[in-house]
Amino acid sequence: MRKALTGIVLLWLTGCASLFGTPETVSIEKGDTLYSISKRYDLPLRDLIDANGLTPPYTLKVGQVLRLPISTYHIVSRGDTLYSISRRYNVNMADLKQINNLAYPYTLAVGQKVMLAGRVQRASFASQKSTYKNSRTARSGSRKTTVRPAPRSYAVAKHRKSKFSWPTQGTVVSKFGAIGKGRANDGINIKAARGSAVKAADAGTIAYAGNELRGFGNLILVRHYDGWITAYAHNDRLLVKKGQKVRRGEKIATVGATGGVNSPQLHFEIRAGKKAVNPIAYLP
């Protein structure tokens, strides 16, 4: 019981952020403050104030819409590299090196502030991790050029005709929705034994398999026939690769404690396009 409580408390403290990047705006809810919003989205408090032209005493009203500014710096967390930061914020690595006066081997320290110099672009998870957009290199004579095809468009069904299957067996230790401290869980967290099978909740194609997104550890995204997406985070081992077709119930990973958790569990999300829905409503 105590271990379960510890896991729940940890989730309250760390939360599980959206897989699809920081939104452009946020609607104020009861209990929100400028400080809690700045912490939730990892934004400088001063930037948040300036972006919305706010003045003391900075009182917020329920329903008020705030614009979230583009970050101008990143605070280094465990596992961050210069490359992962450049991909996350869509900033050229050479610019990051120059702006921050970094020398080879570009070692970063936890808590270090990496300046982005206002050059960051607001990027969705798709552009951060190339889930829907691939780069290929073409050579013409001795000249090397990079060709970036336009993103493919996927139709997303408004309603699901069938339910998903449970991705693993275990106990739900964090439910969908608000989890306190101004944070929300976009999925559910299922406590399970380390090494337990993580299975595809329905047939589909692996859209992403990797560990580049901070806090999610070893992560898999599966895109299904109707455009819906399921996400599986904190895995120990990944058993599939991007582009691979999987069957409903096929083993795609094993339960672990990678990313922002300290006990074996699976963070599971269901999304209708980019919109997170409550997985419980779509599970048997």
PDB file of C-alpha atoms in Angstrom:
ATOM      1  CA  MET A   1       0.000   0.000   0.000  1.00  0.00           C
ATOM      2  CA  ARG A   2       2.813   2.405   0.894  1.00  0.00           C
ATOM      3  CA  LYS A   3       4.626   1.744  -2.386  1.00  0.00           C
ATOM      4  CA  ALA A   4       1.426   2.394  -4.311  1.00  0.00           C
ATOM      5  CA  LEU A   5       0.931   5.660  -2.421  1.00  0.00           C
ATOM      6  CA  THR A   6       4.536   6.671  -3.159  1.00  0.00           C
ATOM      7  CA  GLY A   7       3.947   6.059  -6.858  1.00  0.00           C
ATOM      8  CA  ILE A   8       0.819   8.185  -6.821  1.00  0.00           C
ATOM      9  CA  VAL A   9       2.567  11.021  -4.963  1.00  0.00           C
ATOM     10  CA  LEU A  10       5.382  10.937  -7.508  1.00  0.00           C
ATOM     11  CA  LEU A  11       2.906  11.305 -10.334  1.00  0.00           C
ATOM     12  CA  TRP A  12       1.340  14.280  -8.561  1.00  0.00           C
ATOM     13  CA  LEU A  13       4.741  15.909  -8.384  1.00  0.00           C
ATOM     14  CA  THR A  14       6.010  15.104 -11.866  1.00  0.00           C
ATOM     15  CA  GLY A  15       2.820  14.674 -13.870  1.00  0.00           C
ATOM     16  CA  CYS A  16       2.843  13.425 -17.470  1.00  0.00           C
ATOM     17  CA  ALA A  17       2.945  16.235 -19.983  1.00  0.00           C
ATOM     18  CA  SER A  18       1.186  16.269 -23.329  1.00  0.00           C
ATOM     19  CA  LEU A  19       2.948  14.348 -26.089  1.00  0.00           C
ATOM     20  CA  PHE A  20       2.114  16.992 -28.596  1.00  0.00           C
ATOM     21  CA  GLY A  21       4.046  19.999 -27.332  1.00  0.00           C
ATOM     22  CA  THR A  22       3.162  23.168 -25.468  1.00  0.00           C
ATOM     23  CA  PRO A  23      -0.186  24.702 -26.522  1.00  0.00           C
ATOM     24  CA  GLU A  24      -0.309  28.278 -27.778  1.00  0.00           C
ATOM     25  CA  THR A  25      -2.884  29.318 -25.184  1.00  0.00           C
ATOM     26  CA  VAL A  26      -4.209  28.109 -21.845  1.00  0.00           C
ATOM     27  CA  SER A  27      -7.601  28.702 -20.243  1.00  0.00           C
ATOM     28  CA  ILE A  28      -7.421  29.647 -16.564  1.00  0.00           C
ATOM     29  CA  GLU A  29      -9.008  27.192 -14.136  1.00  0.00           C
ATOM     30  CA  LYS A  30      -9.748  27.515 -10.434  1.00  0.00           C
ATOM     31  CA  GLY A  31      -6.519  27.573  -8.443  1.00  0.00           C
ATOM     32  CA  ASP A  32      -4.288  28.580 -11.353  1.00  0.00           C
ATOM     33  CA  THR A  33      -1.635  31.227 -10.742  1.00  0.00           C
ATOM     34  CA  LEU A  34       1.000  32.731 -13.010  1.00  0.00           C
ATOM     35  CA  TYR A  35       3.624  30.827 -11.062  1.00  0.00           C
ATOM     36  CA  SER A  36       1.864  27.458 -11.386  1.00  0.00           C
ATOM     37  CA  ILE A  37       1.345  27.989 -15.134  1.00  0.00           C
ATOM     38  CA  SER A  38       4.978  28.982 -15.663  1.00  0.00           C
ATOM     39  CA  LYS A  39       6.073  25.827 -13.838  1.00  0.00           C
ATOM     40  CA  ARG A  40       3.565  23.604 -15.646  1.00  0.00           C
ATOM     41  CA  TYR A  41       4.820  24.630 -19.077  1.00  0.00           C
ATOM     42  CA  ASP A  42       8.462  25.280 -18.098  1.00  0.00           C
ATOM     43  CA  LEU A  43       8.275  28.968 -19.064  1.00  0.00           C
ATOM     44  CA  PRO A  44      10.044  31.988 -17.551  1.00  0.00           C
ATOM     45  CA  LEU A  45       7.543  33.842 -15.342  1.00  0.00           C
ATOM     46  CA  ARG A  46       8.651  37.211 -16.743  1.00  0.00           C
ATOM     47  CA  ASP A  47       8.072  36.040 -20.324  1.00  0.00           C
ATOM     48  CA  LEU A  48       4.552  34.885 -19.419  1.00  0.00           C
ATOM     49  CA  ILE A  49       3.756  38.284 -17.871  1.00  0.00           C
ATOM     50  CA  ASP A  50       5.176  40.254 -20.804  1.00  0.00           C
ATOM     51  CA  ALA A  51       3.477  38.096 -23.449  1.00  0.00           C
ATOM     52  CA  ASN A  52       0.070  38.925 -21.968  1.00  0.00           C
ATOM     53  CA  GLY A  53       0.684  42.550 -20.943  1.00  0.00           C
ATOM     54  CA  LEU A  54      -0.139  41.779 -17.300  1.00  0.00           C
ATOM     55  CA  THR A  55       0.325  44.252 -14.468  1.00  0.00           C
ATOM     56  CA  PRO A  56       0.436  43.868 -10.656  1.00  0.00           C
ATOM     57  CA  PRO A  57      -1.247  42.296  -8.740  1.00  0.00           C
ATOM     58  CA  TYR A  58      -1.461  39.798 -11.644  1.00  0.00           C
ATOM     59  CA  THR A  59      -4.927  38.553 -10.701  1.00  0.00           C
ATOM     60  CA  LEU A  60      -6.263  35.794 -12.961  1.00  0.00           C
ATOM     61  CA  LYS A  61      -9.939  35.004 -13.608  1.00  0.00           C
ATOM     62  CA  VAL A  62     -11.431  31.575 -14.278  1.00  0.00           C
ATOM     63  CA  GLY A  63     -11.984  31.258 -18.030  1.00  0.00           C
ATOM     64  CA  GLN A  64      -9.390  33.902 -18.884  1.00  0.00           C
ATOM     65  CA  VAL A  65      -7.177  32.873 -21.813  1.00  0.00           C
ATOM     66  CA  LEU A  66      -3.425  33.429 -21.600  1.00  0.00           C
ATOM     67  CA  ARG A  67      -0.999  33.229 -24.489  1.00  0.00           C
ATOM     68  CA  LEU A  68       1.975  30.988 -23.781  1.00  0.00           C
ATOM     69  CA  PRO A  69       5.189  32.579 -25.051  1.00  0.00           C
ATOM     70  CA  ILE A  70       7.849  30.640 -26.875  1.00  0.00           C
ATOM     71  CA  SER A  71      10.601  29.586 -24.492  1.00  0.00           C
ATOM     72  CA  THR A  72      13.875  31.505 -24.627  1.00  0.00           C
ATOM     73  CA  TYR A  73      15.847  28.980 -22.594  1.00  0.00           C
ATOM     74  CA  HIS A  74      15.797  25.340 -21.517  1.00  0.00           C
ATOM     75  CA  ILE A  75      16.700  23.966 -18.093  1.00  0.00           C
ATOM     76  CA  VAL A  76      18.768  20.801 -18.516  1.00  0.00           C
ATOM     77  CA  SER A  77      17.323  17.624 -17.007  1.00  0.00           C
ATOM     78  CA  ARG A  78      18.903  14.215 -16.603  1.00  0.00           C
ATOM     79  CA  GLY A  79      19.405  12.581 -20.003  1.00  0.00           C
ATOM     80  CA  ASP A  80      19.285  15.831 -21.995  1.00  0.00           C
ATOM     81  CA  THR A  81      21.878  16.304 -24.728  1.00  0.00           C
ATOM     82  CA  LEU A  82      22.572  19.218 -27.027  1.00  0.00           C
ATOM     83  CA  TYR A  83      21.127  17.152 -29.857  1.00  0.00           C
ATOM     84  CA  SER A  84      17.893  16.298 -28.016  1.00  0.00           C
ATOM     85  CA  ILE A  85      17.416  19.966 -27.048  1.00  0.00           C
ATOM     86  CA  SER A  86      17.954  21.104 -30.640  1.00  0.00           C
ATOM     87  CA  ARG A  87      15.345  18.591 -31.852  1.00  0.00           C
ATOM     88  CA  ARG A  88      12.857  19.432 -29.119  1.00  0.00           C
ATOM     89  CA  TYR A  89      12.881  23.168 -29.858  1.00  0.00           C
ATOM     90  CA  ASN A  90      13.698  22.957 -33.573  1.00  0.00           C
ATOM     91  CA  VAL A  91      16.897  24.996 -33.108  1.00  0.00           C
ATOM     92  CA  ASN A  92      20.079  24.411 -35.092  1.00  0.00           C
ATOM     93  CA  MET A  93      22.800  22.711 -33.022  1.00  0.00           C
ATOM     94  CA  ALA A  94      25.450  25.060 -34.381  1.00  0.00           C
ATOM     95  CA  ASP A  95      23.418  28.028 -33.113  1.00  0.00           C
ATOM     96  CA  LEU A  96      23.080  26.442 -29.669  1.00  0.00           C
ATOM     97  CA  LYS A  97      26.843  25.888 -29.484  1.00  0.00           C
ATOM     98  CA  GLN A  98      27.586  29.477 -30.455  1.00  0.00           C
ATOM     99  CA  ILE A  99      24.899  31.107 -28.288  1.00  0.00           C
ATOM    100  CA  ASN A 100      25.967  29.182 -25.186  1.00  0.00           C
ATOM    101  CA  ASN A 101      29.715  29.230 -25.928  1.00  0.00           C
ATOM    102  CA  LEU A 102      29.913  25.442 -25.712  1.00  0.00           C
ATOM    103  CA  ALA A 103      33.019  23.488 -26.647  1.00  0.00           C
ATOM    104  CA  TYR A 104      33.424  19.836 -27.571  1.00  0.00           C
ATOM    105  CA  PRO A 105      32.279  17.395 -26.150  1.00  0.00           C
ATOM    106  CA  TYR A 106      29.355  19.744 -25.317  1.00  0.00           C
ATOM    107  CA  THR A 107      28.778  18.302 -21.829  1.00  0.00           C
ATOM    108  CA  LEU A 108      25.664  19.627 -20.080  1.00  0.00           C
ATOM    109  CA  ALA A 109      24.964  19.687 -16.349  1.00  0.00           C
ATOM    110  CA  VAL A 110      21.570  19.033 -14.751  1.00  0.00           C
ATOM    111  CA  GLY A 111      20.016  22.410 -13.911  1.00  0.00           C
ATOM    112  CA  GLN A 112      22.115  24.275 -16.466  1.00  0.00           C
ATOM    113  CA  LYS A 113      20.280  26.993 -18.408  1.00  0.00           C
ATOM    114  CA  VAL A 114      20.687  26.585 -22.177  1.00  0.00           C
ATOM    115  CA  MET A 115      19.795  29.792 -23.991  1.00  0.00           C
ATOM    116  CA  LEU A 116      17.727  29.470 -27.152  1.00  0.00           C
ATOM    117  CA  ALA A 117      18.108  33.161 -28.074  1.00  0.00           C
ATOM    118  CA  GLY A 118      14.490  33.562 -29.142  1.00  0.00           C
ATOM    119  CA  ARG A 119      15.085  31.389 -32.192  1.00  0.00           C
ATOM    120  CA  VAL A 120      12.921  28.531 -31.004  1.00  0.00           C
ATOM    121  CA  GLN A 121       9.883  27.659 -33.091  1.00  0.00           C
ATOM    122  CA  ARG A 122       6.712  26.265 -31.552  1.00  0.00           C
ATOM    123  CA  ALA A 123       6.841  22.656 -32.634  1.00  0.00           C
ATOM    124  CA  SER A 124       4.356  19.854 -32.165  1.00  0.00           C
ATOM    125  CA  PHE A 125       5.519  16.427 -31.089  1.00  0.00           C
ATOM    126  CA  ALA A 126       5.277  15.421 -34.747  1.00  0.00           C
ATOM    127  CA  SER A 127       7.923  17.914 -35.828  1.00  0.00           C
ATOM    128  CA  GLN A 128      10.056  17.364 -32.718  1.00  0.00           C
ATOM    129  CA  LYS A 129      10.433  13.657 -33.288  1.00  0.00           C
ATOM    130  CA  SER A 130       9.762  13.401 -37.037  1.00  0.00           C
ATOM    131  CA  THR A 131       6.809  11.114 -36.349  1.00  0.00           C
ATOM    132  CA  TYR A 132       4.917  12.234 -39.449  1.00  0.00           C
ATOM    133  CA  LYS A 133       7.712  14.017 -41.289  1.00  0.00           C
ATOM    134  CA  ASN A 134      10.901  12.353 -42.486  1.00  0.00           C
ATOM    135  CA  SER A 135      14.085  13.825 -43.852  1.00  0.00           C
ATOM    136  CA  ARG A 136      16.037  12.171 -46.632  1.00  0.00           C
ATOM    137  CA  THR A 137      19.332  13.116 -48.169  1.00  0.00           C
ATOM    138  CA  ALA A 138      19.844  13.256 -51.918  1.00  0.00           C
ATOM    139  CA  ARG A 139      23.138  13.692 -53.719  1.00  0.00           C
ATOM    140  CA  SER A 140      23.482  15.578 -56.988  1.00  0.00           C
ATOM    141  CA  GLY A 141      27.049  15.163 -58.261  1.00  0.00           C
ATOM    142  CA  SER A 142      29.324  16.269 -55.435  1.00  0.00           C
ATOM    143  CA  ARG A 143      26.700  18.544 -53.940  1.00  0.00           C
ATOM    144  CA  LYS A 144      24.693  17.309 -50.976  1.00  0.00           C
ATOM    145  CA  THR A 145      21.138  18.556 -50.484  1.00  0.00           C
ATOM    146  CA  THR A 146      18.497  17.732 -47.899  1.00  0.00           C
ATOM    147  CA  VAL A 147      14.972  17.091 -49.157  1.00  0.00           C
ATOM    148  CA  ARG A 148      12.081  17.454 -46.707  1.00  0.00           C
ATOM    149  CA  PRO A 149       8.789  16.120 -48.069  1.00  0.00           C
ATOM    150  CA  ALA A 150       5.536  17.781 -47.040  1.00  0.00           C
ATOM    151  CA  PRO A 151       3.801  16.131 -44.074  1.00  0.00           C
ATOM    152  CA  ARG A 152       1.297  13.449 -44.955  1.00  0.00           C
ATOM    153  CA  SER A 153      -2.303  14.096 -44.011  1.00  0.00           C
ATOM    154  CA  TYR A 154      -4.179  11.465 -42.019  1.00  0.00           C
ATOM    155  CA  ALA A 155      -7.960  11.462 -41.715  1.00  0.00           C
ATOM    156  CA  VAL A 156      -9.067  11.126 -38.119  1.00  0.00           C
ATOM    157  CA  ALA A 157     -12.422   9.547 -37.334  1.00  0.00           C
ATOM    158  CA  LYS A 158     -14.570  11.463 -34.834  1.00  0.00           C
ATOM    159  CA  HIS A 159     -15.861   8.294 -33.213  1.00  0.00           C
ATOM    160  CA  ARG A 160     -14.367   4.895 -32.488  1.00  0.00           C
ATOM    161  CA  LYS A 161     -16.312   1.911 -33.783  1.00  0.00           C
ATOM    162  CA  SER A 162     -14.606  -0.587 -31.508  1.00  0.00           C
ATOM    163  CA  LYS A 163     -12.851  -0.551 -28.155  1.00  0.00           C
ATOM    164  CA  PHE A 164      -9.117  -0.900 -27.612  1.00  0.00           C
ATOM    165  CA  SER A 165      -7.711  -3.793 -25.606  1.00  0.00           C
ATOM    166  CA  TRP A 166      -5.785  -3.286 -22.359  1.00  0.00           C
ATOM    167  CA  PRO A 167      -2.085  -2.762 -23.128  1.00  0.00           C
ATOM    168  CA  THR A 168      -0.886  -4.547 -19.980  1.00  0.00           C
ATOM    169  CA  GLN A 169      -2.226  -6.209 -16.849  1.00  0.00           C
ATOM    170  CA  GLY A 170      -1.937  -4.238 -13.648  1.00  0.00           C
ATOM    171  CA  THR A 171      -3.498  -1.622 -11.391  1.00  0.00           C
ATOM    172  CA  VAL A 172      -4.398   1.900 -12.511  1.00  0.00           C
ATOM    173  CA  VAL A 173      -2.487   4.178 -10.125  1.00  0.00           C
ATOM    174  CA  SER A 174      -3.156   7.504 -11.866  1.00  0.00           C
ATOM    175  CA  LYS A 175      -6.388   8.341 -13.662  1.00  0.00           C
ATOM    176  CA  PHE A 176      -7.069  10.580 -16.643  1.00  0.00           C
ATOM    177  CA  GLY A 177      -7.567  14.294 -15.956  1.00  0.00           C
ATOM    178  CA  ALA A 178      -6.560  16.656 -13.168  1.00  0.00           C
ATOM    179  CA  ILE A 179      -4.035  15.227 -10.710  1.00  0.00           C
ATOM    180  CA  GLY A 180      -3.498  18.315  -8.549  1.00  0.00           C
ATOM    181  CA  LYS A 181      -1.007  21.173  -8.397  1.00  0.00           C
ATOM    182  CA  GLY A 182      -2.418  22.554 -11.648  1.00  0.00           C
ATOM    183  CA  ARG A 183      -1.362  19.454 -13.564  1.00  0.00           C
ATOM    184  CA  ALA A 184      -3.292  16.989 -15.674  1.00  0.00           C
ATOM    185  CA  ASN A 185      -2.685  13.438 -16.854  1.00  0.00           C
ATOM    186  CA  ASP A 186      -3.438  12.942 -20.549  1.00  0.00           C
ATOM    187  CA  GLY A 187      -3.746   9.201 -20.035  1.00  0.00           C
ATOM    188  CA  ILE A 188      -3.652   6.598 -17.277  1.00  0.00           C
ATOM    189  CA  ASN A 189      -0.739   4.998 -15.470  1.00  0.00           C
ATOM    190  CA  ILE A 190      -0.864   1.256 -14.906  1.00  0.00           C
ATOM    191  CA  LYS A 191       1.350  -0.256 -12.226  1.00  0.00           C
ATOM    192  CA  ALA A 192       2.737  -3.606 -13.358  1.00  0.00           C
ATOM    193  CA  ALA A 193       5.709  -5.895 -12.720  1.00  0.00           C
ATOM    194  CA  ARG A 194       8.942  -4.923 -14.462  1.00  0.00           C
ATOM    195  CA  GLY A 195       9.325  -6.937 -17.642  1.00  0.00           C
ATOM    196  CA  SER A 196       5.588  -7.555 -18.073  1.00  0.00           C
ATOM    197  CA  ALA A 197       4.349  -7.555 -21.650  1.00  0.00           C
ATOM    198  CA  VAL A 198       3.152  -4.292 -23.178  1.00  0.00           C
ATOM    199  CA  LYS A 199       0.820  -5.079 -26.062  1.00  0.00           C
ATOM    200  CA  ALA A 200      -0.585  -3.015 -28.936  1.00  0.00           C
ATOM    201  CA  ALA A 201      -4.112  -1.944 -27.985  1.00  0.00           C
ATOM    202  CA  ASP A 202      -5.186  -2.383 -31.613  1.00  0.00           C
ATOM    203  CA  ALA A 203      -3.649  -3.074 -35.004  1.00  0.00           C
ATOM    204  CA  GLY A 204      -1.678  -0.236 -36.530  1.00  0.00           C
ATOM    205  CA  THR A 205       1.695   1.140 -37.563  1.00  0.00           C
ATOM    206  CA  ILE A 206       4.535   2.192 -35.261  1.00  0.00           C
ATOM    207  CA  ALA A 207       4.755   5.967 -35.683  1.00  0.00           C
ATOM    208  CA  TYR A 208       7.552   6.424 -33.152  1.00  0.00           C
ATOM    209  CA  ALA A 209       9.789   4.227 -31.019  1.00  0.00           C
ATOM    210  CA  GLY A 210      12.532   5.956 -29.034  1.00  0.00           C
ATOM    211  CA  ASN A 211      13.485   7.865 -25.904  1.00  0.00           C
ATOM    212  CA  GLU A 212      14.010  11.464 -27.009  1.00  0.00           C
ATOM    213  CA  LEU A 213      11.030  13.046 -25.271  1.00  0.00           C
ATOM    214  CA  ARG A 214      11.939  14.139 -21.752  1.00  0.00           C
ATOM    215  CA  GLY A 215       9.979  12.468 -18.966  1.00  0.00           C
ATOM    216  CA  PHE A 216       8.492   9.647 -21.045  1.00  0.00           C
ATOM    217  CA  GLY A 217      11.499   7.345 -21.179  1.00  0.00           C
ATOM    218  CA  ASN A 218      11.269   4.594 -23.794  1.00  0.00           C
ATOM    219  CA  LEU A 219       8.167   5.586 -25.733  1.00  0.00           C
ATOM    220  CA  ILE A 220       6.076   4.012 -28.498  1.00  0.00           C
ATOM    221  CA  LEU A 221       3.327   5.629 -30.562  1.00  0.00           C
ATOM    222  CA  VAL A 222       1.000   3.457 -32.638  1.00  0.00           C
ATOM    223  CA  ARG A 223      -1.147   5.022 -35.363  1.00  0.00           C
ATOM    224  CA  HIS A 224      -4.354   3.074 -36.022  1.00  0.00           C
ATOM    225  CA  TYR A 225      -6.554   2.636 -39.101  1.00  0.00           C
ATOM    226  CA  ASP A 226      -8.935   5.436 -38.094  1.00  0.00           C
ATOM    227  CA  GLY A 227      -6.199   7.988 -37.423  1.00  0.00           C
ATOM    228  CA  TRP A 228      -6.345   7.527 -33.659  1.00  0.00           C
ATOM    229  CA  ILE A 229      -3.079   7.147 -31.769  1.00  0.00           C
ATOM    230  CA  THR A 230      -2.116   5.161 -28.703  1.00  0.00           C
ATOM    231  CA  ALA A 231       0.982   5.993 -26.656  1.00  0.00           C
ATOM    232  CA  TYR A 232       2.977   3.688 -24.365  1.00  0.00           C
ATOM    233  CA  ALA A 233       5.602   5.318 -22.110  1.00  0.00           C
ATOM    234  CA  HIS A 234       8.160   4.409 -19.402  1.00  0.00           C
ATOM    235  CA  ASN A 235       8.919   1.069 -21.093  1.00  0.00           C
ATOM    236  CA  ASP A 236      11.971  -1.012 -20.241  1.00  0.00           C
ATOM    237  CA  ARG A 237      12.654  -2.595 -23.662  1.00  0.00           C
ATOM    238  CA  LEU A 238      11.242  -1.572 -27.034  1.00  0.00           C
ATOM    239  CA  LEU A 239      10.571  -4.551 -29.307  1.00  0.00           C
ATOM    240  CA  VAL A 240       9.416  -2.702 -32.430  1.00  0.00           C
ATOM    241  CA  LYS A 241      10.741  -0.086 -34.848  1.00  0.00           C
ATOM    242  CA  LYS A 242       9.201   2.906 -36.583  1.00  0.00           C
ATOM    243  CA  GLY A 243       7.182   1.924 -39.654  1.00  0.00           C
ATOM    244  CA  GLN A 244       6.559  -1.620 -38.439  1.00  0.00           C
ATOM    245  CA  LYS A 245       3.031  -3.034 -38.701  1.00  0.00           C
ATOM    246  CA  VAL A 246       1.633  -4.561 -35.519  1.00  0.00           C
ATOM    247  CA  ARG A 247      -1.382  -6.692 -34.732  1.00  0.00           C
ATOM    248  CA  ARG A 248      -3.878  -6.159 -31.924  1.00  0.00           C
ATOM    249  CA  GLY A 249      -2.442  -7.751 -28.800  1.00  0.00           C
ATOM    250  CA  GLU A 250       1.070  -8.079 -30.247  1.00  0.00           C
ATOM    251  CA  LYS A 251       3.884  -7.607 -27.718  1.00  0.00           C
ATOM    252  CA  ILE A 252       5.657  -4.327 -28.505  1.00  0.00           C
ATOM    253  CA  ALA A 253       7.607  -3.591 -25.294  1.00  0.00           C
ATOM    254  CA  THR A 254       8.126  -4.571 -21.672  1.00  0.00           C
ATOM    255  CA  VAL A 255       7.080  -2.613 -18.607  1.00  0.00           C
ATOM    256  CA  GLY A 256       9.818  -0.497 -17.035  1.00  0.00           C
ATOM    257  CA  ALA A 257      10.518   2.652 -15.056  1.00  0.00           C
ATOM    258  CA  THR A 258      12.289   4.842 -17.613  1.00  0.00           C
ATOM    259  CA  GLY A 259      11.656   8.576 -17.818  1.00  0.00           C
ATOM    260  CA  GLY A 260      10.083  10.551 -15.004  1.00  0.00           C
ATOM    261  CA  VAL A 261       8.992   7.672 -12.758  1.00  0.00           C
ATOM    262  CA  ASN A 262      10.788   5.533 -10.177  1.00  0.00           C
ATOM    263  CA  SER A 263       8.634   2.397 -10.143  1.00  0.00           C
ATOM    264  CA  PRO A 264       7.605   0.032 -12.981  1.00  0.00           C
ATOM    265  CA  GLN A 265       4.457   1.261 -14.707  1.00  0.00           C
ATOM    266  CA  LEU A 266       2.983   1.998 -18.108  1.00  0.00           C
ATOM    267  CA  HIS A 267       1.720   5.445 -19.046  1.00  0.00           C
ATOM    268  CA  PHE A 268      -0.982   4.828 -21.669  1.00  0.00           C
ATOM    269  CA  GLU A 269      -2.723   7.462 -23.783  1.00  0.00           C
ATOM    270  CA  ILE A 270      -5.428   7.372 -26.441  1.00  0.00           C
ATOM    271  CA  ARG A 271      -5.720  10.309 -28.821  1.00  0.00           C
ATOM    272  CA  ALA A 272      -8.280  11.171 -31.480  1.00  0.00           C
ATOM    273  CA  GLY A 273      -5.739  13.012 -33.604  1.00  0.00           C
ATOM    274  CA  LYS A 274      -4.129  15.402 -31.121  1.00  0.00           C
ATOM    275  CA  LYS A 275      -7.010  15.362 -28.641  1.00  0.00           C
ATOM    276  CA  ALA A 276      -6.398  13.216 -25.575  1.00  0.00           C
ATOM    277  CA  VAL A 277      -9.419  11.175 -24.471  1.00  0.00           C
ATOM    278  CA  ASN A 278     -10.027   9.163 -21.336  1.00  0.00           C
ATOM    279  CA  PRO A 279      -8.651   5.660 -22.055  1.00  0.00           C
ATOM    280  CA  ILE A 280     -11.078   4.051 -19.592  1.00  0.00           C
ATOM    281  CA  ALA A 281     -13.991   5.037 -21.858  1.00  0.00           C
ATOM    282  CA  TYR A 282     -12.424   3.113 -24.745  1.00  0.00           C
ATOM    283  CA  LEU A 283     -11.257   0.003 -22.909  1.00  0.00           C
ATOM    284  CA  PRO A 284     -13.411  -3.085 -22.213  1.00  0.00           C
TER     285      PRO A 284
END
